[in-house]
Amino acid sequence: MNRPSLKSNALRSVRPAAPQVMALILVLCADWLVSHQFFNIRLQSGRLFGSVIDVFYHGAPVALLAIGMSLVIATGGIDLSVGAIMAISGAFAAVLINSNVPLWETIALALALGGLCGLWNGFLVAIIRIQPIVATLILLVAGRGIAQLITGGQIVTFDDVHLIGVASSSLLAIPLPIVIAALVLLITIALVRWTALGLLIEATGANALSSRYAGVETRVVTVSVYVWSGLCAGMAGIIAAADIRGADANNVGLWTELDAILAVVLGGASLLGGRFGLVRSVIGALIIQAMNTGILLSGFQPEFNLIVKAVVVLVVLLLQSPAMLRGIRSMRRRVAS
Amino acid sequence: MIGGIRARHLPLILTVLIFCIGYGACVVQYPAFASFRVIGNLLTDNSFLGILAVGMTFVIISGGIDLSVGAVVAFSGVFLALVIQNLHMPPLLAFVCVLMISAAFGAVMGAIIHYFSIPPFIVTLAGMFFARGLSSVLTTDSIPITAPLYTWLNDISIHLPHHGRLSLIGIVMLLVFVVGIIIAHLTRFGRSVYAVGGNRQSAELMGINLARTTILIYTLSSLCAGVAGIVFSLYTSAGYSLAAVGVELDTIAAVVIGGTLLSGGYGFVAGTLIGVLIQGLIQTYITFDGTLSSWWTKIMIGGLLFGFILLQRVLLALTSRRRVRTGH
C-alpha cells in the first residue's frame, strides 16, 4: 500500500494541527450559536464551571484513551479493548478502596492492572503475532466479564472522598481530570518526541520488517505502546469511576474504544500506521465531546448525536481519502496547465 | 497433498470436535441436554445471530469486517414496528422494504470502502453510528407488534419428538446457512470472495472485478442483517432501538470460533454454524447450572476465542514451514 515515507512523516509531525484546530473552533462556534451562554465561565468554590469547561472535563477520559490509541495506531495496530480495560480498572479501584486500601496504593494497583491488560495485548500482538484487531477483540469480549467478576456482578459504589476527589477536585481552579489528561499528554510527547522513541514507533508502523532489519527492536516497541495504551485506559477508568462514585462493569466506557479510534482518525492519523499526532488526536477527542455537548445544549434529542457523528466522520474521511486527494491534485494540475 | 487437505480442514474438524465434546460433557452432567427440546431451543434462540454470522463470514473471508450489523438489526426492528403498527402496512410488504433498505445500505458502505479506499473498520463503524442513530431518532420506545401474521408465523414449527419444536425462525436460519454454503463454494462470486481475501492484487490481476465483489460482499452482509432483523422482530414481537447492542462482536467471535481466519482468504460457512452453536451451548449450560453467573459466558467465549486464534497461528506456522521445506 502507499505508505508515506519517513521523511514526509517527520514533516507531518511538525506541521501544526491547523485543520483539527479549525474544526474544533468551528464546532465550538456552532455550540455558541445554539447556546449563547456556551463560553460563560464562572468560578465557584475554587473550581471553574461552564459549558466549555464541561467539554474539556467530559472529554478528558476519551482524550486519555486517544493518547494511548495514537501510539498503537502509529505502529499499524488497533486497540479494541480500551473500554473493557476502563471497566476492569474502575472495578478494581472501587473494590480496593472499599476494602480500606490507601488511596495511592489503590490508584497504583488499578493502573498496574490496566498496564497488565496492555501487556497481554502486546504479548499477543508482538510475540504470538496475532493481528491486533483479533488480539484485542479477546479482551473486548472477555473484559467486561472480568470486570463483573471483580465486582461480583454488582455496581460497587464507594464514598471515599479522596478517590471521588480524582474527578471532583481541582488544581488552580482547573478540574483534576483535565490536569491529568494534560499531564499524560505532556509526558507522552516528551517520551516520543524528545527521544528516538517516536521515530522507532513510526518506523515500526511504516514497515515492521525493514525496521527490524535496520536494528529496531520492533517487538519491544510494540509491547510498550500497548502497555502505555492500557495504562492510559486504566487512568481513564479510575476517573470515570470517581466521576460516578462507583464501578458499573457493564456500562463504564461502553463504546469509548470506538470514540478513541475516531478521535485518532479525526486527528489525521492513518489506520495503516506510520504517522500520528498526539495533540491532534486529543483535539479529535475534544471535537467529538464538543459535538456531544452541542447537541445536548441545542435541545435536539441526544439521539441525533450518533447521526451527526457518523456524518462528520464520513465527511472528514472522504476529504482525507486517497481518491479525493488524487482528484484535488489532478484538478490543480489542470488549472495550472 | 493429503497432509495439506488435513491441515486445511483441521480448524473445521476441531470446531466440530469441540462442540461434540462440549455437548457430550453437558449431557453427562444434565441428561436433559440430550432432548430435542433443548436442541430446538438452541436453534431458535440463536437464529438471528446465525443469520448475521453467515454474512459476516463472507466479509471476514474477504479480509474485511462489518461493525454495522447489530445496528441494522435494531433499525430493521424499529422500522418494522413503526410501519406495521403505526402506518398499518401489510407485514410482508414491510419485510420487502426492510430487505431493500438494508441491502442498499450495505451497497453504499461497500462502494465507499472500494472507491475511497477507506478501511472497512471505519466505514462500517460510521455505518453503525448512522443506523443506530437513525433508529433512535425514529423512536426510543420499545414498540410491540401485534399483527396477526406475527402470531401466525410464530406458531409455525416442525414438531420434533419429546415436545421439541423447530420454529420457523430456526428453519430460516438453517436455510440461510444452506444458501450461504452454496454461494461460498459453488458460485463465481464465492470464489471471488476467497480470492480477494487471499491476495487482493493477484485477484485483480486474475480479472476479478474488485469493485463489484466488494460492493456485493457488504450488500450481502447487510441483507443478512435485514433478514436477521426480521427474525429478531418475530422472536421478540417488538422493535427497540437499543436491541442487539454489541451483537456484531458476538457475530465476529462466532465466525472466528468457527475456524475462519480474520486475515482473510480462508474459512467455512459451515464452521460458522458450529461457532454459533458453541456460543449457544455455553449460554444454555450457564442457564442449566444456575449457580454460574452470566459474566462467565463472556469470559468463556473470550477464552475460546483465544484458544482458536492460537490454534490457527500454530497451524499457519506449521503449514508455512512445510511449504518452505518442500520449496513451494
XYZ file of C-alpha atoms in Angstrom:
665
model
C 0.000 0.000 0.000
C 1.088 3.569 -0.438
C 2.565 4.494 2.894
C 4.209 7.862 3.332
C 7.982 7.823 3.567
C 9.756 8.545 6.827
C 10.802 11.951 5.620
C 7.244 13.042 4.966
C 6.302 11.549 8.352
C 8.759 13.847 10.035
C 7.351 16.781 8.113
C 3.837 15.794 9.026
C 4.561 15.551 12.717
C 5.918 19.062 12.952
C 3.181 20.509 10.766
C 0.793 22.398 13.023
C -2.573 20.843 13.749
C -4.297 23.598 11.773
C -7.219 21.620 10.218
C -8.092 19.971 13.542
C -7.899 23.245 15.481
C -10.096 24.897 12.842
C -12.615 22.061 13.042
C -12.687 22.341 16.842
C -13.191 26.108 16.653
C -15.999 25.585 14.111
C -17.747 23.072 16.362
C -17.313 25.358 19.391
C -18.778 28.266 17.406
C -21.712 26.075 16.425
C -22.142 25.309 20.118
C -22.140 29.036 20.870
C -24.825 29.577 18.210
C -27.161 27.060 19.846
C -26.431 28.292 23.360
C -25.129 31.829 23.850
C -24.003 31.040 27.401
C -21.570 28.496 25.993
C -18.403 30.479 26.664
C -19.548 31.838 30.050
C -17.185 30.608 32.708
C -17.681 31.183 36.410
C -15.567 30.426 39.441
C -17.394 28.579 42.188
C -15.781 27.286 45.373
C -12.355 27.357 43.747
C -13.284 25.460 40.585
C -14.169 26.672 37.115
C -17.627 25.881 35.791
C -19.237 26.394 32.406
C -20.167 24.563 29.227
C -16.786 24.962 27.608
C -15.103 23.625 30.774
C -17.531 20.697 30.616
C -16.315 19.852 27.115
C -12.786 19.525 28.461
C -13.907 17.768 31.656
C -16.057 15.123 29.942
C -13.595 14.864 27.076
C -10.687 14.011 29.397
C -11.224 10.205 29.586
C -11.568 9.805 25.806
C -8.591 12.144 25.345
C -6.550 9.857 27.600
C -7.616 6.818 25.577
C -6.823 8.678 22.355
C -3.254 9.367 23.531
C -2.577 5.647 24.002
C -4.539 4.743 20.888
C -2.461 7.169 18.770
C 0.707 5.277 19.581
C -0.944 1.910 18.969
C -2.366 3.033 15.623
C 1.015 4.541 14.719
C 2.530 1.052 14.912
C -0.145 -0.137 12.477
C -2.189 -1.726 15.266
C -5.513 -1.027 16.889
C -6.700 -1.478 20.472
C -10.339 -2.518 20.733
C -10.054 -3.351 24.420
C -9.598 0.085 25.992
C -13.257 0.394 27.037
C -13.087 -3.015 28.705
C -9.800 -2.066 30.417
C -11.542 1.074 31.746
C -14.217 -1.164 33.255
C -11.628 -3.544 34.764
C -9.502 -0.796 36.344
C -12.533 1.117 37.597
C -13.969 -2.056 39.140
C -10.640 -2.904 40.789
C -10.221 0.615 42.183
C -13.745 0.575 43.640
C -13.271 -2.822 45.276
C -9.833 -1.873 46.683
C -10.960 1.429 48.174
C -13.930 -0.308 49.790
C -11.575 -2.757 51.485
C -9.729 0.209 53.011
C -6.654 0.146 50.828
C -4.994 3.598 50.942
C -5.695 5.936 48.017
C -2.256 5.886 46.423
C -1.990 2.117 46.579
C -5.480 1.811 45.113
C -4.614 4.054 42.189
C -1.252 2.386 41.643
C -2.736 -1.121 41.696
C -5.663 -0.207 39.414
C -3.227 1.415 36.988
C -0.974 -1.622 37.162
C -3.891 -3.864 36.275
C -4.591 -1.660 33.253
C -0.935 -1.921 32.284
C -1.100 -5.688 32.716
C -4.061 -5.856 30.320
C -1.976 -3.835 27.863
C 0.933 -6.227 28.361
C -1.356 -9.151 27.497
C -2.450 -7.389 24.301
C 1.128 -6.521 23.412
C 2.243 -10.090 24.079
C -0.429 -11.448 21.713
C 0.396 -8.921 19.006
C 4.192 -8.794 19.166
C 5.219 -12.230 20.388
C 2.467 -14.572 19.200
C 1.916 -12.334 16.150
C -1.859 -12.260 16.200
C -3.461 -9.464 14.172
C -4.060 -6.527 16.559
C -7.788 -6.339 15.815
C -8.230 -10.007 16.743
C -5.834 -9.947 19.672
C -7.602 -7.047 21.354
C -11.029 -8.465 20.456
C -10.388 -11.209 23.031
C -10.151 -8.728 25.899
C -13.040 -6.716 24.460
C -15.268 -9.792 24.667
C -13.932 -11.141 27.962
C -13.000 -7.856 29.664
C -16.430 -6.795 30.873
C -16.908 -10.326 32.176
C -13.658 -9.978 34.139
C -14.771 -6.583 35.474
C -18.052 -8.139 36.626
C -16.085 -10.950 38.218
C -14.110 -8.351 40.212
C -17.227 -6.545 41.415
C -19.188 -9.761 41.938
C -21.682 -8.688 39.299
C -22.813 -5.678 41.296
C -22.467 -1.967 40.783
C -19.952 -1.221 43.546
C -20.394 2.259 44.951
C -17.937 3.990 47.271
C -17.891 7.149 49.371
C -14.176 7.608 49.889
C -13.729 11.372 49.453
C -10.162 11.021 48.190
C -10.988 8.683 45.320
C -14.046 10.779 44.431
C -11.663 13.741 44.507
C -9.816 12.357 41.470
C -12.789 13.562 39.436
C -14.263 16.337 41.564
C -11.311 18.273 42.977
C -9.316 20.849 41.097
C -5.835 22.239 40.739
C -5.556 26.024 40.320
C -9.317 26.067 39.648
C -8.929 23.574 36.788
C -10.806 20.268 37.294
C -8.336 17.482 38.060
C -9.260 15.152 35.125
C -8.255 17.924 32.711
C -4.957 18.378 34.573
C -4.322 14.617 34.492
C -5.054 14.345 30.775
C -2.810 17.350 30.046
C -0.015 15.856 32.148
C -0.251 12.478 30.413
C -0.213 14.273 27.065
C 2.934 16.217 28.035
C 4.688 13.116 29.368
C 3.834 11.165 26.217
C 5.014 13.981 23.956
C 8.228 14.204 25.957
C 8.753 10.467 25.635
C 8.113 10.170 21.922
C 9.372 13.483 20.602
C 12.363 14.262 22.796
C 13.713 10.753 22.487
C 14.041 8.495 19.471
C 11.006 6.542 20.626
C 8.620 8.388 18.308
C 10.830 7.648 15.343
C 11.010 3.967 16.338
C 7.207 3.800 16.673
C 6.693 5.383 13.269
C 9.325 3.139 11.732
C 7.587 0.051 13.156
C 4.282 1.219 11.752
C 5.648 2.222 8.358
C 7.385 -1.082 7.740
C 7.930 -3.505 10.617
C 10.092 -5.909 8.630
C 12.578 -3.410 7.263
C 12.703 -1.681 10.660
C 13.702 -4.987 12.204
C 16.409 -5.424 9.597
C 17.551 -1.902 10.398
C 18.017 -2.943 14.012
C 14.823 -1.595 15.585
C 13.548 -3.790 18.418
C 10.038 -3.731 16.948
C 8.729 -6.251 19.475
C 9.751 -4.134 22.455
C 8.328 -1.036 20.758
C 5.018 -2.780 20.030
C 4.631 -4.250 23.521
C 5.407 -0.859 25.093
C 2.749 1.008 23.123
C 0.053 -1.494 24.143
C 1.178 -1.214 27.779
C 1.008 2.574 27.509
C -2.462 2.302 25.988
C -3.503 0.014 28.864
C -2.139 2.479 31.430
C -3.992 5.382 29.787
C -7.186 3.298 29.748
C -6.645 2.399 33.413
C -6.354 6.086 34.303
C -9.492 6.870 32.289
C -11.286 4.058 34.134
C -10.303 5.444 37.552
C -11.529 8.917 36.544
C -14.807 7.505 35.209
C -15.356 5.520 38.418
C -14.557 8.572 40.569
C -16.962 10.634 38.480
C -19.974 8.397 39.126
C -18.688 7.336 42.572
C -18.944 3.705 41.638
C -17.959 0.994 39.200
C -20.530 -0.175 36.675
C -18.827 -3.034 34.853
C -21.449 -3.181 32.120
C -21.643 0.444 31.124
C -18.446 2.275 32.032
C -16.547 3.091 28.889
C -19.069 1.351 26.650
C -18.208 2.222 23.021
C -15.374 4.503 24.156
C -12.907 2.357 22.223
C -14.697 3.443 19.082
C -14.707 7.095 20.168
C -10.981 6.871 20.859
C -10.296 5.375 17.417
C -12.449 8.070 15.831
C -10.558 10.771 17.739
C -7.265 9.464 16.376
C -8.665 9.198 12.846
C -10.141 12.709 13.089
C -6.650 13.734 14.177
C -5.466 12.753 10.719
C -3.629 9.545 11.603
C -3.587 6.759 9.047
C -5.043 3.465 10.224
C -2.274 1.819 8.213
C 0.251 3.149 10.697
C 3.379 5.169 10.322
C 2.176 8.631 11.217
C 0.443 10.144 14.191
C -0.055 13.345 16.099
C -0.747 13.258 19.821
C -2.046 16.816 20.119
C -4.203 16.339 17.027
C -5.710 13.143 18.475
C -6.554 14.939 21.717
C -8.147 17.733 19.695
C -10.075 14.996 17.852
C -11.394 13.759 21.203
C -12.406 17.330 22.102
C -14.185 17.718 18.747
C -16.245 14.608 19.495
C -17.068 15.856 23.006
C -17.891 19.375 21.735
C -20.337 17.816 19.251
C -21.966 15.768 22.033
C -22.265 18.811 24.301
C -23.570 20.958 21.452
C -26.349 18.531 20.635
C -27.312 18.319 24.308
C -27.396 22.137 24.587
C -29.309 22.553 21.339
C -32.292 20.762 22.815
C -32.245 18.278 19.952
C -32.819 14.716 21.003
C -29.474 13.248 22.089
C -30.301 10.527 19.570
C -29.156 12.858 16.794
C -25.715 12.606 18.287
C -24.843 9.373 16.542
C -26.069 10.514 13.135
C -24.137 13.770 13.371
C -21.052 11.834 14.456
C -21.431 9.402 11.547
C -21.813 12.199 9.001
C -18.910 14.289 10.369
C -16.612 11.270 10.455
C -17.513 10.265 6.935
C -17.026 13.791 5.555
C -13.636 14.151 7.264
C -12.565 10.737 5.988
C -13.748 11.358 2.457
C -11.797 14.618 2.422
C -8.660 12.802 3.610
C -9.140 9.775 1.360
C -6.529 8.956 -1.300
C -9.157 9.109 -4.049
C -10.183 12.631 -3.064
C -6.558 13.777 -2.747
C -5.823 12.380 -6.211
C -8.825 14.248 -7.557
C -7.711 17.527 -5.989
C -4.180 17.065 -7.321
C -5.309 16.391 -10.858
C -7.664 19.367 -10.686
C -4.783 21.592 -9.572
C -2.648 20.302 -12.404
C -5.397 21.037 -14.890
C -5.777 24.567 -13.510
C -2.017 25.099 -13.680
C -1.734 23.922 -17.271
C -1.272 -33.266 -0.709
C -3.321 -35.258 1.756
C -1.439 -33.571 4.573
C -2.340 -30.228 3.003
C -6.023 -31.063 2.947
C -5.863 -32.229 6.539
C -4.205 -29.023 7.662
C -6.763 -27.058 5.664
C -9.709 -28.728 7.300
C -8.213 -29.087 10.749
C -9.769 -25.949 12.271
C -13.195 -27.005 10.996
C -12.768 -30.557 12.281
C -11.558 -29.223 15.624
C -14.533 -26.855 15.906
C -16.923 -29.737 15.339
C -14.957 -31.884 17.790
C -15.023 -29.202 20.496
C -18.764 -28.769 20.028
C -19.303 -32.533 20.313
C -17.104 -32.804 23.410
C -18.806 -29.796 24.988
C -22.234 -31.145 24.188
C -21.270 -34.581 25.482
C -19.990 -33.079 28.733
C -23.261 -31.159 29.137
C -25.288 -34.341 28.546
C -23.252 -36.252 31.138
C -23.924 -33.568 33.732
C -27.531 -32.810 32.727
C -29.146 -35.690 30.786
C -31.957 -33.318 29.779
C -29.472 -31.737 27.345
C -29.949 -34.673 25.007
C -33.611 -33.776 24.441
C -34.967 -32.423 21.192
C -36.453 -29.557 23.150
C -33.005 -28.228 24.072
C -31.753 -28.675 20.509
C -34.822 -26.936 19.090
C -34.414 -24.035 21.506
C -30.695 -23.791 20.766
C -31.518 -23.261 17.082
C -34.408 -20.860 17.761
C -32.630 -18.692 20.339
C -29.532 -18.265 18.211
C -31.239 -17.924 14.837
C -30.674 -14.193 14.368
C -27.047 -14.486 15.470
C -26.582 -17.325 12.979
C -28.044 -15.373 10.080
C -25.791 -12.396 10.849
C -22.815 -14.724 11.082
C -23.380 -16.078 7.542
C -22.992 -12.577 6.077
C -20.091 -11.808 8.405
C -18.294 -14.969 7.261
C -18.197 -13.655 3.697
C -16.985 -10.238 4.871
C -14.241 -11.762 7.000
C -13.145 -14.241 4.305
C -12.724 -11.226 2.023
C -10.410 -9.676 4.613
C -12.904 -7.039 5.792
C -15.092 -6.503 8.830
C -18.668 -5.260 9.312
C -19.393 -3.481 12.588
C -22.806 -2.230 11.482
C -24.813 -5.462 11.605
C -26.194 -5.092 15.142
C -27.337 -1.563 14.379
C -29.028 -2.733 11.151
C -30.909 -5.377 13.178
C -32.104 -2.672 15.579
C -33.062 -0.350 12.720
C -34.989 -3.123 10.933
C -36.906 -3.903 14.117
C -37.814 -0.272 14.777
C -38.759 0.281 11.127
C -40.985 -2.826 11.069
C -42.680 -1.864 14.332
C -43.372 1.667 13.110
C -44.716 0.851 9.644
C -46.730 -2.170 10.773
C -48.166 -0.740 13.996
C -48.471 2.961 13.180
C -48.853 3.044 9.383
C -50.679 -0.299 9.122
C -48.525 -1.512 6.267
C -49.007 -5.213 5.470
C -46.151 -7.053 7.250
C -44.988 -8.874 4.106
C -44.593 -5.582 2.233
C -42.744 -4.191 5.247
C -40.391 -7.183 5.125
C -39.596 -6.462 1.474
C -38.939 -2.791 2.311
C -36.572 -3.726 5.136
C -34.612 -6.075 2.896
C -34.315 -3.435 0.172
C -33.233 -0.685 2.596
C -30.643 -2.859 4.310
C -29.224 -4.148 1.014
C -28.915 -0.579 -0.285
C -27.242 0.453 2.979
C -24.646 -2.287 2.567
C -24.084 -1.397 -1.074
C -23.323 2.214 -0.129
C -20.839 1.101 2.536
C -19.173 -1.268 0.071
C -18.932 1.483 -2.533
C -17.342 3.910 -0.047
C -14.887 1.223 1.060
C -13.868 0.478 -2.511
C -13.907 3.836 -4.273
C -12.442 5.949 -1.461
C -10.144 3.204 -0.127
C -11.164 3.869 3.483
C -10.677 0.900 5.848
C -13.868 -1.207 6.259
C -13.468 -0.892 10.022
C -14.073 2.870 9.960
C -16.714 2.877 7.210
C -18.846 0.228 8.904
C -18.266 1.965 12.247
C -19.749 5.144 10.780
C -22.497 2.926 9.328
C -23.151 1.553 12.804
C -23.437 5.052 14.303
C -25.710 6.074 11.453
C -28.089 3.095 11.637
C -28.206 3.133 15.444
C -28.744 6.909 15.453
C -31.454 6.694 12.820
C -33.378 4.056 14.749
C -33.229 6.069 17.964
C -34.322 9.195 16.110
C -37.330 7.254 14.787
C -38.302 6.269 18.321
C -36.685 5.483 21.652
C -39.663 3.451 22.850
C -39.992 -0.273 22.603
C -42.979 -0.778 20.294
C -44.819 -4.114 20.482
C -46.002 -5.612 17.182
C -49.469 -7.132 17.394
C -50.079 -8.015 13.727
C -51.917 -11.345 13.310
C -49.296 -12.506 10.815
C -46.686 -12.398 13.578
C -48.642 -14.772 15.818
C -49.312 -16.978 12.825
C -45.659 -17.116 11.748
C -44.535 -17.743 15.316
C -46.869 -20.733 15.557
C -45.358 -22.450 12.527
C -42.952 -25.142 13.597
C -41.822 -28.644 12.838
C -42.654 -30.887 15.751
C -39.780 -32.960 16.997
C -40.133 -35.946 19.322
C -40.446 -35.335 23.089
C -42.205 -31.934 22.916
C -39.372 -30.471 20.899
C -40.126 -27.928 18.212
C -38.080 -26.413 15.447
C -39.573 -22.974 14.985
C -39.890 -21.106 11.704
C -37.020 -18.772 12.570
C -34.790 -21.763 13.336
C -35.681 -23.167 9.910
C -34.956 -19.804 8.282
C -31.506 -19.784 9.882
C -30.720 -23.281 8.597
C -31.916 -22.246 5.125
C -29.714 -19.146 5.170
C -26.776 -21.372 6.082
C -27.527 -23.720 3.177
C -27.728 -20.768 0.778
C -24.523 -19.352 2.268
C -22.666 -22.628 1.796
C -23.852 -22.851 -1.811
C -22.809 -19.252 -2.550
C -19.410 -19.720 -0.895
C -18.421 -22.949 -2.582
C -20.398 -23.255 -5.815
C -20.634 -19.784 -7.322
C -18.222 -17.469 -9.068
C -18.954 -14.777 -6.502
C -17.918 -17.164 -3.738
C -14.623 -17.913 -5.432
C -14.006 -14.196 -5.957
C -14.534 -13.574 -2.226
C -11.895 -16.168 -1.325
C -9.544 -14.789 -3.976
C -9.915 -11.181 -2.792
C -9.299 -12.242 0.797
C -6.311 -14.368 -0.138
C -4.499 -11.746 -2.133
C -6.147 -8.603 -3.441
C -3.536 -7.864 -6.026
C -3.438 -11.291 -7.612
C -7.239 -11.377 -7.526
C -7.290 -8.170 -9.529
C -4.674 -9.476 -11.940
C -6.773 -12.626 -12.335
C -9.506 -10.415 -13.718
C -11.805 -10.301 -10.726
C -13.900 -7.161 -10.626
C -12.863 -5.774 -7.239
C -15.474 -3.017 -7.127
C -18.339 -5.389 -7.897
C -17.118 -8.017 -5.446
C -16.553 -5.562 -2.573
C -19.943 -3.912 -3.038
C -21.689 -7.304 -3.262
C -19.959 -8.582 -0.108
C -21.198 -5.699 2.039
C -24.606 -5.812 0.357
C -24.849 -9.498 1.266
C -23.808 -8.821 4.855
C -26.359 -6.031 5.303
C -29.022 -8.122 3.587
C -28.345 -10.887 6.104
C -28.626 -8.250 8.834
C -32.008 -7.251 7.370
C -33.196 -10.874 7.433
C -31.839 -11.188 10.971
C -33.741 -8.012 11.870
C -36.994 -9.565 10.624
C -36.244 -12.775 12.521
C -35.377 -10.800 15.668
C -38.615 -8.818 15.408
C -40.543 -12.106 15.101
C -38.591 -13.514 18.069
C -39.305 -10.534 20.339
C -42.524 -9.317 18.651
C -41.277 -5.780 19.173
C -38.985 -3.105 17.814
C -36.491 -1.324 20.054
C -33.644 0.990 19.078
C -31.306 -0.401 21.743
C -31.851 -4.021 20.680
C -28.889 -6.174 19.651
C -26.232 -3.856 21.127
C -22.816 -5.454 20.802
C -24.109 -8.316 18.677
C -21.542 -7.545 15.964
C -18.853 -8.715 18.386
C -20.671 -11.974 19.189
C -21.004 -12.476 15.450
C -17.311 -11.896 14.786
C -16.477 -14.226 17.692
C -18.758 -16.925 16.220
C -17.060 -16.632 12.834
C -13.583 -16.850 14.382
C -14.503 -19.777 16.649
C -15.927 -21.385 13.505
C -12.415 -21.506 12.109
C -12.382 -18.547 9.711
C -9.173 -16.542 9.564
C -9.632 -12.853 10.335
C -6.792 -12.079 7.949
C -8.974 -13.307 5.101
C -8.834 -15.906 2.371
C -9.752 -18.903 4.475
C -12.913 -20.128 6.192
C -16.082 -22.176 6.029
C -19.688 -21.051 6.335
C -20.472 -24.444 7.897
C -17.862 -23.806 10.583
C -19.647 -20.583 11.482
C -22.823 -22.541 12.268
C -20.859 -24.599 14.783
C -19.310 -21.397 16.140
C -22.796 -20.020 16.760
C -23.919 -23.276 18.364
C -20.870 -23.345 20.675
C -21.792 -19.884 21.944
C -25.393 -21.011 22.384
C -24.225 -24.118 24.215
C -22.215 -22.069 26.739
C -25.256 -19.860 27.323
C -27.569 -22.859 27.777
C -25.116 -24.566 30.105
C -24.966 -21.490 32.316
C -28.767 -21.368 32.407
C -28.915 -25.061 33.332
C -26.260 -24.710 36.014
C -27.939 -21.778 37.706
C -25.018 -21.045 40.029
C -22.672 -19.734 37.357
C -23.158 -16.057 36.711
C -23.841 -14.628 33.295
C -20.434 -12.953 33.085
C -18.835 -16.374 32.767
C -20.350 -16.520 29.267
C -18.227 -13.547 28.227
C -15.076 -14.891 29.860
C -15.562 -18.374 28.406
C -16.236 -17.043 24.899
C -13.139 -14.852 25.233
C -11.122 -17.894 26.322
C -12.429 -19.988 23.436
C -11.650 -17.169 21.034
C -8.104 -17.102 22.339
C -7.790 -20.872 22.001
C -8.929 -20.877 18.396
C -6.787 -17.956 17.351
C -3.771 -19.574 18.966
C -4.552 -22.834 17.177
C -4.823 -21.061 13.837
C -1.465 -19.372 14.452
C 0.171 -22.707 15.183
C -1.378 -24.357 12.118
C -0.417 -21.445 9.925
C 3.157 -21.570 11.187
C 3.329 -25.341 10.620
C 1.950 -25.220 7.088
C 4.148 -22.299 6.044
C 7.229 -24.087 7.416
C 6.302 -27.168 5.412
C 5.913 -25.005 2.335
C 9.379 -23.592 2.833
C 10.866 -27.050 3.309
C 9.264 -28.512 0.210
C 10.106 -25.422 -1.760
C 6.571 -24.366 -2.660
